[in-house]
Coordinates of C-alpha atoms in Angstrom, one line a residue:
M1 CA 19.4 -42.6 49.4
A2 CA 17.4 -45.6 50.2
P3 CA 17.6 -49.3 47.8
E4 CA 15.4 -49.8 45.0
A5 CA 13.1 -52.0 45.3
A6 CA 14.1 -55.5 43.9
Q7 CA 11.6 -56.3 41.0
P8 CA 11.1 -59.4 39.6
A9 CA 13.7 -61.5 36.8
P10 CA 13.2 -60.4 33.5
A11 CA 11.1 -63.6 31.6
E12 CA 13.5 -65.8 30.0
V13 CA 13.5 -66.0 26.4
I14 CA 13.7 -69.5 25.3
E15 CA 14.5 -69.9 21.2
E16 CA 12.6 -71.6 18.4
E17 CA 13.7 -74.6 17.8
P18 CA 14.4 -73.6 13.5
P19 CA 11.9 -76.2 11.2
T20 CA 12.2 -79.9 10.0
P21 CA 13.2 -80.8 6.7
A22 CA 10.4 -82.1 4.5
A23 CA 9.4 -85.4 5.0
E24 CA 9.5 -88.4 2.4
P25 CA 6.0 -88.8 1.4
V26 CA 7.1 -92.6 0.8
A27 CA 8.5 -95.4 2.8
A28 CA 11.7 -96.8 1.6
D29 CA 9.4 -99.7 -0.8
G30 CA 7.6 -96.8 -2.4
T31 CA 4.6 -97.4 -1.0
L32 CA 3.3 -94.5 1.5
T33 CA 2.1 -96.2 5.2
H34 CA 0.4 -94.1 7.7
D35 CA 3.6 -93.0 9.1
A36 CA 4.1 -91.5 6.3
W37 CA 0.7 -89.8 5.7
L38 CA 0.7 -88.7 9.4
A39 CA 4.3 -86.5 8.6
S40 CA 4.0 -85.6 5.4
F41 CA 0.7 -84.0 6.0
D42 CA 1.2 -80.4 5.6
T43 CA 3.3 -80.5 2.8
L44 CA 0.0 -81.6 0.5
G45 CA -1.0 -77.9 0.0
L46 CA -4.2 -79.0 1.5
S47 CA -7.2 -76.3 2.7
G48 CA -11.0 -75.7 3.3
L49 CA -13.1 -78.8 2.9
T50 CA -10.8 -81.2 1.2
R51 CA -7.3 -80.5 4.1
N52 CA -10.3 -81.7 6.1
L53 CA -11.9 -84.5 4.7
A54 CA -7.7 -85.3 5.1
A55 CA -7.2 -84.7 8.1
H56 CA -9.7 -87.7 9.6
C57 CA -8.4 -90.4 7.6
M58 CA -5.8 -92.9 7.9
V59 CA -3.9 -95.2 5.6
E60 CA -5.8 -98.5 5.3
H61 CA -3.4 -99.7 2.1
D62 CA -1.0 -99.4 -0.4
D63 CA 0.0 -101.7 -3.0
G64 CA 1.5 -99.4 -5.6
E65 CA -1.1 -99.0 -7.8
V66 CA -4.2 -98.0 -5.1
L67 CA -4.6 -96.0 -1.8
Q68 CA -7.3 -97.0 -0.1
L69 CA -7.8 -94.8 3.1
R70 CA -10.0 -94.8 6.0
L71 CA -12.5 -91.8 6.4
D72 CA -14.4 -91.2 10.1
P73 CA -16.9 -92.5 9.4
S74 CA -18.0 -89.3 11.5
Q75 CA -17.4 -86.9 8.6
A76 CA -18.8 -88.7 5.4
A77 CA -21.3 -86.6 4.6
M78 CA -17.8 -84.3 3.7
Q79 CA -17.0 -86.6 1.6
A80 CA -17.3 -85.7 -2.3
E81 CA -15.6 -86.5 -5.5
V82 CA -14.5 -82.7 -6.1
H83 CA -11.8 -83.6 -1.7
V84 CA -11.3 -87.0 -2.7
E85 CA -9.5 -86.1 -6.6
R86 CA -8.1 -82.7 -4.9
I87 CA -6.5 -84.7 -2.6
R88 CA -5.1 -87.4 -5.7
E89 CA -3.2 -84.3 -7.3
A90 CA -1.7 -83.5 -4.2
L91 CA -0.2 -86.5 -3.5
A92 CA 0.5 -87.7 -7.0
G93 CA 2.4 -83.6 -6.5
A94 CA 3.7 -85.7 -3.7
G95 CA 5.5 -88.6 -5.9
V96 CA 2.8 -90.5 -4.9
E97 CA 0.6 -91.4 -7.6
R98 CA -1.5 -93.7 -7.5
R99 CA -5.5 -94.5 -8.5
L100 CA -7.2 -93.4 -4.6
V101 CA -10.2 -94.2 -2.6
I102 CA -11.5 -93.2 0.3
S103 CA -13.8 -95.8 2.2
D104 CA -15.7 -94.7 5.7
G105 CA -14.8 -97.1 8.4
E106 CA -14.2 -96.7 12.1
L107 CA -11.0 -96.3 13.0
P108 CA -8.7 -98.2 15.0
A109 CA -8.0 -96.8 18.9
S110 CA -4.4 -96.7 18.0
V111 CA -4.0 -94.9 15.2
E112 CA -4.1 -90.9 14.7
T113 CA -5.5 -89.4 11.4
P114 CA -3.8 -86.0 11.1
K115 CA -6.6 -84.2 12.7
Q116 CA -6.2 -86.3 16.0
R117 CA -2.5 -86.3 15.3
A118 CA -2.4 -82.0 15.6
D119 CA -4.9 -81.1 18.1
R120 CA -2.7 -83.1 20.3
L121 CA -0.1 -81.3 20.3
A122 CA -2.0 -78.2 20.0
A123 CA -2.7 -79.1 23.5
E124 CA 0.6 -80.1 24.5
R125 CA 2.0 -77.0 23.6
H126 CA -1.3 -74.5 25.1
A127 CA -0.1 -76.8 28.5
Q128 CA 3.0 -76.3 28.4
A129 CA 2.9 -72.3 27.6
V130 CA 0.6 -72.0 30.9
D131 CA 2.9 -73.8 32.8
A132 CA 6.1 -71.4 31.8
L133 CA 3.1 -68.8 32.1
K134 CA 3.2 -69.4 35.8
A135 CA 6.5 -69.6 36.8
D136 CA 6.4 -66.4 35.7
P137 CA 7.8 -63.7 38.1
H138 CA 5.6 -61.2 36.6
V139 CA 1.9 -63.2 36.8
K140 CA 3.5 -65.0 40.1
Q141 CA 4.2 -60.6 41.3
L142 CA 0.3 -59.8 39.5
Q143 CA -1.0 -63.2 41.8
Q144 CA -0.2 -61.6 45.3
A145 CA -0.2 -58.1 44.5
F146 CA -4.5 -58.1 43.2
G147 CA -5.0 -61.5 43.8
A148 CA -5.2 -61.6 40.0
R149 CA -5.6 -64.8 38.0
L150 CA -4.4 -66.8 35.1
V151 CA -7.4 -66.8 32.4
E152 CA -6.1 -70.8 31.3
A153 CA -7.7 -70.3 28.3
S154 CA -7.3 -67.7 27.4
V155 CA -3.4 -68.6 26.9
K156 CA -1.4 -68.8 23.6
P157 CA 1.7 -70.7 22.6
S158 CA 3.9 -69.0 19.8
G159 CA 3.2 -70.4 16.9
E160 CA -0.4 -69.5 17.8
R161 CA 1.4 -65.1 18.1
A162 CA 0.7 -64.2 15.2
R163 CA -3.5 -64.6 15.2
A164 CA -3.7 -63.4 19.4
E165 CA -2.3 -60.0 18.0
R166 CA -5.4 -59.9 16.2
K167 CA -7.8 -60.6 19.0
M168 CA -6.5 -59.3 21.5
P169 CA -4.7 -55.4 22.2
W170 CA -1.6 -55.5 24.7
A171 CA -4.0 -53.7 27.5
R172 CA -8.0 -53.5 27.7
P173 CA -9.4 -51.6 30.8
N174 CA -12.2 -51.4 32.0
V175 CA -12.3 -48.5 34.5
L176 CA -15.6 -49.7 36.5
T177 CA -14.9 -53.2 37.5
R178 CA -12.1 -55.0 36.1
Q179 CA -8.8 -54.5 34.0
R180 CA -7.2 -57.2 31.8
A181 CA -2.9 -56.6 31.5
S182 CA -2.1 -59.0 28.3
V183 CA 1.6 -60.9 29.6
V184 CA 4.9 -62.1 27.7
K185 CA 6.3 -66.0 28.5
C186 CA 8.5 -66.7 25.9
R187 CA 6.4 -65.3 22.9
H188 CA 3.1 -66.9 25.3
R189 CA 0.2 -64.7 25.7
A190 CA -2.2 -65.1 28.2
D191 CA -4.8 -62.3 30.5
I192 CA -4.5 -61.5 34.0
F193 CA -7.6 -60.8 35.7
H194 CA -7.6 -59.0 38.9
E195 CA -11.6 -57.1 40.2
T196 CA -11.3 -53.9 41.3
R197 CA -13.0 -52.6 44.2
I198 CA -15.1 -48.8 44.2
P199 CA -15.7 -47.5 47.2
P200 CA -19.8 -47.2 48.3

């Protein structure tokens, strides 16, 4: 009996780390620092336009009575009293009871807003997921056998898997010109394309 062809090793499964405890929203002296603002932003329960407005702000000053946030001037059109009040209420619910003042102004290049931080972390997760898929033996096998290419823009890091499942099925073949296969590596998802030539 001929020996069976060697099969590529299964994709390594990396367990996700447990969520870290929510950061305290205030510093030791009771004031809200910008670092604490970044660390506790996702625990404030903000949503929609209110969250979007707050995500473009940095903490400029907090004296314990008045909290001043500086807003990216490119987002100044979003500012409305209803959003300011919702942010104030969210902060009060987290123990930061202040009069809230939001004014637009240029932000220092060295300071990251919650939006910029979220974008940076998302880009880092995406790059890690791309690297993991490129190293996966199943992906390499498809590339060698069919000249497949990894569509990096389609890669969904593990934290986005649920959303990816709603948007992208496991396989949606087009029998005329193209086939697509979804690949899982450490719970990341991506599209792999290869062209199918039809004989004349």
